[in-house]
PDB file of C-alpha atoms in Angstrom:
ATOM      1  CA  MET T 500      17.497 -77.841-130.022  1.00 66.00           C
ATOM      2  CA  GLY T 501      15.438 -79.543-127.294  1.00 90.00           C
ATOM      3  CA  LYS T 502      12.636 -78.032-125.283  1.00 97.00           C
ATOM      4  CA  PRO T 503      13.612 -75.247-122.855  1.00 98.00           C
ATOM      5  CA  LYS T 504      14.419 -76.580-119.385  1.00 98.00           C
ATOM      6  CA  ILE T 505      12.618 -74.676-116.642  1.00 98.00           C
ATOM      7  CA  ALA T 506      13.724 -74.976-113.026  1.00 98.00           C
ATOM      8  CA  ILE T 507      10.767 -74.974-110.625  1.00 98.00           C
ATOM      9  CA  LEU T 508      11.780 -74.038-107.086  1.00 96.00           C
ATOM     10  CA  MET T 509       9.420 -76.047-104.933  1.00 92.00           C
ATOM     11  CA  ASP T 510       7.485 -75.178-101.789  1.00 90.00           C
ATOM     12  CA  GLU T 511       7.664 -77.109 -98.507  1.00 87.00           C
ATOM     13  CA  ASN T 512       5.135 -78.064 -95.850  1.00 81.00           C
ATOM     14  CA  THR T 513       5.973 -75.257 -93.415  1.00 73.00           C
ATOM     15  CA  SER T 514       2.424 -75.460 -92.058  1.00 72.00           C
ATOM     16  CA  GLY T 515       3.438 -78.888 -90.754  1.00 74.00           C
ATOM     17  CA  ASP T 516       6.878 -80.132 -89.753  1.00 76.00           C
ATOM     18  CA  ALA T 517       8.685 -78.910 -92.907  1.00 73.00           C
ATOM     19  CA  SER T 518       9.742 -82.476 -93.672  1.00 84.00           C
ATOM     20  CA  ARG T 519       8.649 -82.524 -97.329  1.00 86.00           C
ATOM     21  CA  TYR T 520       9.140 -80.558-100.505  1.00 89.00           C
ATOM     22  CA  GLU T 521       5.823 -79.739-102.153  1.00 88.00           C
ATOM     23  CA  ALA T 522       4.677 -78.427-105.504  1.00 88.00           C
ATOM     24  CA  THR T 523       1.234 -78.546-107.039  1.00 91.00           C
ATOM     25  CA  LYS T 524       1.310 -80.697-110.177  1.00 96.00           C
ATOM     26  CA  THR T 525      -0.139 -77.847-112.217  1.00 97.00           C
ATOM     27  CA  TYR T 526       3.162 -75.928-111.982  1.00 97.00           C
ATOM     28  CA  PHE T 527       4.743 -78.693-114.042  1.00 98.00           C
ATOM     29  CA  GLN T 528       1.708 -79.107-116.292  1.00 98.00           C
ATOM     30  CA  ALA T 529       1.775 -75.386-117.049  1.00 98.00           C
ATOM     31  CA  ILE T 530       5.350 -75.587-118.305  1.00 98.00           C
ATOM     32  CA  ASP T 531       4.605 -78.734-120.303  1.00 98.00           C
ATOM     33  CA  ASN T 532       1.557 -77.091-121.901  1.00 98.00           C
ATOM     34  CA  ALA T 533       3.734 -74.107-122.830  1.00 98.00           C
ATOM     35  CA  GLY T 534       6.301 -76.285-124.610  1.00 98.00           C
ATOM     36  CA  GLY T 535       8.963 -76.545-121.913  1.00 98.00           C
ATOM     37  CA  VAL T 536      10.124 -79.212-119.490  1.00 98.00           C
ATOM     38  CA  GLY T 537       9.896 -78.494-115.759  1.00 98.00           C
ATOM     39  CA  PHE T 538      12.288 -79.861-113.133  1.00 98.00           C
ATOM     40  CA  GLY T 539      11.752 -79.554-109.375  1.00 97.00           C
ATOM     41  CA  VAL T 540      14.564 -77.898-107.414  1.00 97.00           C
ATOM     42  CA  PRO T 541      15.226 -78.619-103.698  1.00 94.00           C
ATOM     43  CA  TYR T 542      16.682 -76.248-101.104  1.00 94.00           C
ATOM     44  CA  LEU T 543      20.254 -77.520-101.237  1.00 96.00           C
ATOM     45  CA  ASN T 544      23.273 -75.253-101.579  1.00 97.00           C
ATOM     46  CA  SER T 545      24.781 -77.782-103.970  1.00 97.00           C
ATOM     47  CA  SER T 546      21.856 -77.148-106.339  1.00 96.00           C
ATOM     48  CA  ILE T 547      22.509 -73.433-106.790  1.00 98.00           C
ATOM     49  CA  ALA T 548      25.401 -73.357-109.274  1.00 98.00           C
ATOM     50  CA  PRO T 549      24.110 -76.165-111.545  1.00 98.00           C
ATOM     51  CA  VAL T 550      20.598 -74.692-111.670  1.00 98.00           C
ATOM     52  CA  VAL T 551      21.856 -71.225-112.563  1.00 98.00           C
ATOM     53  CA  ALA T 552      24.260 -72.554-115.180  1.00 98.00           C
ATOM     54  CA  GLU T 553      22.228 -75.312-116.804  1.00 98.00           C
ATOM     55  CA  PHE T 554      18.580 -74.219-116.826  1.00 98.00           C
ATOM     56  CA  ASP T 555      17.007 -71.922-119.399  1.00 98.00           C
ATOM     57  CA  GLY T 556      14.341 -70.369-117.174  1.00 98.00           C
ATOM     58  CA  LEU T 557      13.097 -70.284-113.590  1.00 98.00           C
ATOM     59  CA  MET T 558       9.689 -70.411-111.927  1.00 98.00           C
ATOM     60  CA  THR T 559       9.456 -69.928-108.175  1.00 97.00           C
ATOM     61  CA  CYS T 560       6.380 -71.308-106.413  1.00 93.00           C
ATOM     62  CA  GLY T 561       4.212 -69.815-103.733  1.00 89.00           C
ATOM     63  CA  GLY T 562       5.154 -70.571-100.149  1.00 88.00           C
ATOM     64  CA  ARG T 563       5.046 -69.525 -96.526  1.00 85.00           C
ATOM     65  CA  PHE T 564       8.395 -68.590 -94.978  1.00 89.00           C
ATOM     66  CA  ALA T 565      10.139 -65.673 -93.293  1.00 90.00           C
ATOM     67  CA  TYR T 566      12.140 -62.892 -94.901  1.00 93.00           C
ATOM     68  CA  PRO T 567      14.757 -60.803 -93.041  1.00 93.00           C
ATOM     69  CA  PRO T 568      13.422 -57.973 -90.818  1.00 94.00           C
ATOM     70  CA  ASN T 569      14.824 -55.280 -93.127  1.00 95.00           C
ATOM     71  CA  TRP T 570      12.658 -56.585 -95.959  1.00 95.00           C
ATOM     72  CA  TYR T 571       9.552 -55.387 -94.122  1.00 94.00           C
ATOM     73  CA  ILE T 572       8.277 -51.843 -93.665  1.00 93.00           C
ATOM     74  CA  GLY T 573       8.882 -50.015 -90.406  1.00 91.00           C
ATOM     75  CA  ASP T 574       9.446 -52.275 -87.411  1.00 89.00           C
ATOM     76  CA  GLN T 575       7.259 -55.071 -88.722  1.00 90.00           C
ATOM     77  CA  THR T 576       8.637 -58.609 -88.828  1.00 90.00           C
ATOM     78  CA  ALA T 577       7.704 -61.951 -90.322  1.00 88.00           C
ATOM     79  CA  GLN T 578       4.783 -63.946 -88.970  1.00 87.00           C
ATOM     80  CA  THR T 579       5.920 -67.027 -90.845  1.00 85.00           C
ATOM     81  CA  PRO T 580       8.481 -69.771 -90.078  1.00 83.00           C
ATOM     82  CA  HIS T 581      12.111 -69.645 -91.149  1.00 88.00           C
ATOM     83  CA  SER T 582      13.124 -71.896 -94.021  1.00 89.00           C
ATOM     84  CA  ALA T 583      16.255 -72.995 -95.861  1.00 91.00           C
ATOM     85  CA  ARG T 584      14.361 -71.908 -98.959  1.00 93.00           C
ATOM     86  CA  PHE T 585      15.226 -68.250 -98.410  1.00 95.00           C
ATOM     87  CA  GLU T 586      18.993 -68.380 -98.991  1.00 96.00           C
ATOM     88  CA  VAL T 587      18.764 -70.914-101.820  1.00 97.00           C
ATOM     89  CA  GLU T 588      16.042 -68.995-103.640  1.00 97.00           C
ATOM     90  CA  LYS T 589      17.857 -65.705-103.124  1.00 98.00           C
ATOM     91  CA  ALA T 590      21.029 -67.111-104.685  1.00 98.00           C
ATOM     92  CA  ILE T 591      19.259 -68.760-107.617  1.00 98.00           C
ATOM     93  CA  VAL T 592      17.106 -65.725-108.451  1.00 98.00           C
ATOM     94  CA  SER T 593      20.146 -63.441-108.186  1.00 98.00           C
ATOM     95  CA  GLY T 594      22.092 -65.730-110.516  1.00 98.00           C
ATOM     96  CA  PHE T 595      19.313 -65.754-113.102  1.00 98.00           C
ATOM     97  CA  LEU T 596      19.025 -61.960-112.961  1.00 98.00           C
ATOM     98  CA  GLU T 597      22.783 -61.559-113.394  1.00 98.00           C
ATOM     99  CA  ARG T 598      22.579 -63.670-116.563  1.00 98.00           C
ATOM    100  CA  ASP T 599      19.273 -62.124-117.720  1.00 98.00           C
ATOM    101  CA  LYS T 600      17.623 -65.530-117.805  1.00 98.00           C
ATOM    102  CA  PRO T 601      13.805 -65.448-117.647  1.00 98.00           C
ATOM    103  CA  ILE T 602      12.039 -65.654-114.265  1.00 98.00           C
ATOM    104  CA  LEU T 603       8.393 -66.006-113.291  1.00 98.00           C
ATOM    105  CA  GLY T 604       7.796 -65.580-109.560  1.00 98.00           C
ATOM    106  CA  ILE T 605       4.442 -66.664-108.113  1.00 96.00           C
ATOM    107  CA  CYS T 606       3.187 -65.305-104.766  1.00 93.00           C
ATOM    108  CA  ALA T 607       6.229 -65.701-102.473  1.00 92.00           C
ATOM    109  CA  GLY T 608       8.326 -65.886-105.635  1.00 94.00           C
ATOM    110  CA  MET T 609       7.119 -62.415-106.618  1.00 95.00           C
ATOM    111  CA  GLN T 610       8.026 -61.077-103.195  1.00 95.00           C
ATOM    112  CA  MET T 611      11.571 -62.427-103.471  1.00 96.00           C
ATOM    113  CA  LEU T 612      11.990 -60.907-106.930  1.00 97.00           C
ATOM    114  CA  ALA T 613      10.720 -57.520-105.704  1.00 97.00           C
ATOM    115  CA  CYS T 614      12.637 -57.369-102.433  1.00 97.00           C
ATOM    116  CA  LEU T 615      15.945 -58.248-104.086  1.00 97.00           C
ATOM    117  CA  GLN T 616      15.452 -54.909-105.844  1.00 97.00           C
ATOM    118  CA  GLY T 617      14.811 -53.031-102.582  1.00 97.00           C
ATOM    119  CA  CYS T 618      11.016 -53.240-102.308  1.00 98.00           C
ATOM    120  CA  LYS T 619       9.445 -53.680 -98.864  1.00 97.00           C
ATOM    121  CA  LEU T 620       6.733 -56.031 -97.610  1.00 95.00           C
ATOM    122  CA  THR T 621       4.008 -55.972 -95.029  1.00 90.00           C
ATOM    123  CA  PRO T 622       3.578 -59.245 -93.110  1.00 86.00           C
ATOM    124  CA  ASP T 623      -0.143 -58.545 -92.732  1.00 83.00           C
ATOM    125  CA  LEU T 624      -1.783 -56.418 -95.408  1.00 81.00           C
ATOM    126  CA  ALA T 625      -5.053 -56.232 -93.443  1.00 78.00           C
ATOM    127  CA  VAL T 626      -3.225 -54.333 -90.681  1.00 78.00           C
ATOM    128  CA  THR T 627      -1.146 -52.100 -92.967  1.00 80.00           C
ATOM    129  CA  PHE T 628      -4.034 -51.441 -95.359  1.00 83.00           C
ATOM    130  CA  PRO T 629      -7.192 -51.598 -93.200  1.00 78.00           C
ATOM    131  CA  ASN T 630      -9.433 -50.529 -96.091  1.00 86.00           C
ATOM    132  CA  ALA T 631      -8.246 -53.370 -98.345  1.00 75.00           C
ATOM    133  CA  GLN T 632     -10.586 -56.175 -99.298  1.00 81.00           C
ATOM    134  CA  GLU T 633      -9.989 -59.675 -97.966  1.00 77.00           C
ATOM    135  CA  HIS T 634      -7.075 -61.245 -99.841  1.00 77.00           C
ATOM    136  CA  ASP T 635      -6.617 -64.520 -97.986  1.00 72.00           C
ATOM    137  CA  LEU T 636      -9.574 -66.598 -99.161  1.00 80.00           C
ATOM    138  CA  VAL T 637      -9.628 -70.023-100.786  1.00 77.00           C
ATOM    139  CA  ASP T 638     -11.214 -70.018-104.261  1.00 79.00           C
ATOM    140  CA  HIS T 639     -12.028 -66.296-104.049  1.00 85.00           C
ATOM    141  CA  LEU T 640     -11.765 -64.325-107.309  1.00 92.00           C
ATOM    142  CA  HIS T 641     -11.395 -60.589-107.752  1.00 93.00           C
ATOM    143  CA  ASP T 642     -10.511 -58.348-110.676  1.00 95.00           C
ATOM    144  CA  ILE T 643      -7.155 -56.701-111.216  1.00 96.00           C
ATOM    145  CA  THR T 644      -6.239 -53.798-113.495  1.00 98.00           C
ATOM    146  CA  ILE T 645      -3.121 -54.271-115.609  1.00 98.00           C
ATOM    147  CA  THR T 646      -0.823 -51.318-116.240  1.00 97.00           C
ATOM    148  CA  PRO T 647      -1.036 -50.228-119.911  1.00 96.00           C
ATOM    149  CA  GLY T 648       2.297 -50.467-121.720  1.00 96.00           C
ATOM    150  CA  SER T 649       3.696 -53.046-119.307  1.00 97.00           C
ATOM    151  CA  LYS T 650       5.154 -56.360-120.443  1.00 97.00           C
ATOM    152  CA  LEU T 651       2.287 -58.014-118.583  1.00 97.00           C
ATOM    153  CA  ALA T 652      -0.227 -56.104-120.709  1.00 97.00           C
ATOM    154  CA  ASP T 653       1.657 -57.014-123.874  1.00 97.00           C
ATOM    155  CA  ILE T 654       1.624 -60.724-123.032  1.00 97.00           C
ATOM    156  CA  LEU T 655      -1.978 -60.921-121.856  1.00 97.00           C
ATOM    157  CA  GLY T 656      -3.533 -58.500-124.322  1.00 96.00           C
ATOM    158  CA  ALA T 657      -5.955 -57.339-121.649  1.00 93.00           C
ATOM    159  CA  ILE T 658      -6.346 -54.526-119.134  1.00 95.00           C
ATOM    160  CA  THR T 659      -8.499 -56.351-116.588  1.00 96.00           C
ATOM    161  CA  LEU T 660      -8.316 -59.938-115.398  1.00 96.00           C
ATOM    162  CA  PRO T 661     -10.067 -62.038-112.731  1.00 96.00           C
ATOM    163  CA  VAL T 662      -7.543 -63.689-110.397  1.00 95.00           C
ATOM    164  CA  ASN T 663      -7.584 -65.706-107.201  1.00 92.00           C
ATOM    165  CA  SER T 664      -6.462 -64.315-103.856  1.00 85.00           C
ATOM    166  CA  ARG T 665      -4.586 -66.372-101.272  1.00 79.00           C
ATOM    167  CA  HIS T 666      -2.008 -64.234 -99.478  1.00 76.00           C
ATOM    168  CA  ARG T 667      -1.519 -62.310 -96.259  1.00 79.00           C
ATOM    169  CA  GLU T 668       1.771 -60.601 -97.091  1.00 85.00           C
ATOM    170  CA  ALA T 669       1.975 -57.956 -99.825  1.00 88.00           C
ATOM    171  CA  ILE T 670       4.347 -55.421-101.291  1.00 92.00           C
ATOM    172  CA  ALA T 671       3.934 -52.219 -99.300  1.00 94.00           C
ATOM    173  CA  ALA T 672       6.644 -50.055-100.897  1.00 96.00           C
ATOM    174  CA  LEU T 673       8.122 -50.186-104.394  1.00 97.00           C
ATOM    175  CA  ASN T 674      11.693 -49.354-105.264  1.00 96.00           C
ATOM    176  CA  ALA T 675      13.137 -48.483-108.678  1.00 92.00           C
ATOM    177  CA  PRO T 676      13.526 -50.142-111.120  1.00 92.00           C
ATOM    178  CA  VAL T 677      10.585 -52.368-110.138  1.00 97.00           C
ATOM    179  CA  ILE T 678       7.203 -51.314-111.526  1.00 97.00           C
ATOM    180  CA  ALA T 679       3.762 -52.450-110.462  1.00 98.00           C
ATOM    181  CA  SER T 680       2.177 -53.969-113.545  1.00 97.00           C
ATOM    182  CA  ALA T 681      -1.182 -54.820-111.932  1.00 97.00           C
ATOM    183  CA  HIS T 682      -3.268 -53.702-108.950  1.00 97.00           C
ATOM    184  CA  ALA T 683      -6.388 -54.981-107.239  1.00 94.00           C
ATOM    185  CA  ASN T 684      -9.283 -52.523-107.030  1.00 92.00           C
ATOM    186  CA  ASP T 685      -8.226 -51.672-103.470  1.00 92.00           C
ATOM    187  CA  GLY T 686      -4.714 -50.674-104.612  1.00 92.00           C
ATOM    188  CA  ILE T 687      -2.853 -53.788-103.462  1.00 91.00           C
ATOM    189  CA  ILE T 688      -0.045 -54.643-105.897  1.00 95.00           C
ATOM    190  CA  GLU T 689      -0.880 -57.850-107.771  1.00 96.00           C
ATOM    191  CA  ALA T 690       2.033 -58.062-110.235  1.00 97.00           C
ATOM    192  CA  ILE T 691       5.475 -56.562-110.724  1.00 98.00           C
ATOM    193  CA  GLU T 692       8.103 -56.590-113.418  1.00 98.00           C
ATOM    194  CA  LEU T 693      11.692 -55.492-113.881  1.00 98.00           C
ATOM    195  CA  PRO T 694      12.120 -53.311-116.977  1.00 95.00           C
ATOM    196  CA  GLY T 695      15.346 -53.889-118.840  1.00 91.00           C
ATOM    197  CA  PHE T 696      15.263 -57.653-118.351  1.00 97.00           C
ATOM    198  CA  THR T 697      14.138 -60.079-121.028  1.00 96.00           C
ATOM    199  CA  PHE T 698      11.489 -61.592-118.751  1.00 98.00           C
ATOM    200  CA  ALA T 699      11.327 -60.905-115.003  1.00 98.00           C
ATOM    201  CA  ILE T 700       7.704 -60.911-113.840  1.00 98.00           C
ATOM    202  CA  GLY T 701       6.108 -61.600-110.487  1.00 98.00           C
ATOM    203  CA  LEU T 702       2.471 -62.465-109.753  1.00 97.00           C
ATOM    204  CA  GLN T 703       0.837 -62.194-106.344  1.00 93.00           C
ATOM    205  CA  TRP T 704      -1.929 -64.584-107.412  1.00 95.00           C
ATOM    206  CA  HIS T 705      -1.636 -68.324-108.094  1.00 95.00           C
ATOM    207  CA  GLN T 706      -1.837 -68.675-111.849  1.00 96.00           C
ATOM    208  CA  GLU T 707      -1.058 -72.390-111.634  1.00 96.00           C
ATOM    209  CA  LYS T 708      -4.571 -72.947-110.272  1.00 94.00           C
ATOM    210  CA  PHE T 709      -5.991 -71.890-113.661  1.00 96.00           C
ATOM    211  CA  VAL T 710      -4.048 -74.482-115.662  1.00 97.00           C
ATOM    212  CA  GLY T 711      -6.432 -76.487-117.815  1.00 95.00           C
ATOM    213  CA  THR T 712      -8.809 -73.548-118.257  1.00 97.00           C
ATOM    214  CA  ASP T 713      -8.898 -70.811-120.893  1.00 96.00           C
ATOM    215  CA  HIS T 714      -7.765 -68.155-118.394  1.00 97.00           C
ATOM    216  CA  LEU T 715      -5.714 -65.461-120.160  1.00 97.00           C
ATOM    217  CA  GLY T 716      -3.084 -65.542-117.435  1.00 97.00           C
ATOM    218  CA  ASN T 717      -1.863 -68.901-118.699  1.00 98.00           C
ATOM    219  CA  ARG T 718      -0.155 -66.986-121.492  1.00 98.00           C
ATOM    220  CA  LEU T 719       2.492 -66.070-118.919  1.00 98.00           C
ATOM    221  CA  PHE T 720       3.753 -69.647-118.841  1.00 98.00           C
ATOM    222  CA  ALA T 721       4.202 -69.516-122.605  1.00 98.00           C
ATOM    223  CA  GLY T 722       5.904 -66.152-122.185  1.00 98.00           C
ATOM    224  CA  LEU T 723       8.404 -67.684-119.769  1.00 98.00           C
ATOM    225  CA  VAL T 724       9.125 -70.681-121.989  1.00 98.00           C
ATOM    226  CA  ASN T 725       9.378 -68.601-125.153  1.00 98.00           C
ATOM    227  CA  ALA T 726      11.857 -66.243-123.473  1.00 98.00           C
ATOM    228  CA  ALA T 727      14.042 -69.175-122.344  1.00 97.00           C
TER     229      ALA T 727
END
């Protein structure tokens, strides 16, 4: 058998004119280091069925785009631009879950994974959680606490971990069967997982930025590839 093929749903330059797909090279390097082969996936409806059928695993990148109003708590709404990514990602993630194929969602990818299970977001965690620390800082590290007994804890073999923090949105309300498998010290959810699936994990932080270091979180890329 060949190396597992991992679909990597790319980001786009929504901070500009949304004319380009984007993906940090370390997403692909992470999969290569873990023994898989990564392939970038565009936001085309024609991509959905082949990706779901032919790829062994899925990683969804961070990004900045709007979710539907009913995915947010209360009467809050998105503060981000609309993107064709939403419907394509929703269909691909749903297809992988239906087939119990492994998924690793990063930042926006975690939020999609959670909200497809009925969780709710805040578009601005600083407003919803005024006592929270700053989470939208470049190159800022803070510690998280990993839930004992979670799949995340099993993979990482640790209970605390330093991670980066580059997000304004956050999960504000969980819904079964999703569990929070890591929290920041201020209570903000930093990772989720779906029990009962072979591998369905979401990270609020950007683990791809640690590729090439000895950061324990890189074990998650191996976990994705090994589950594929």
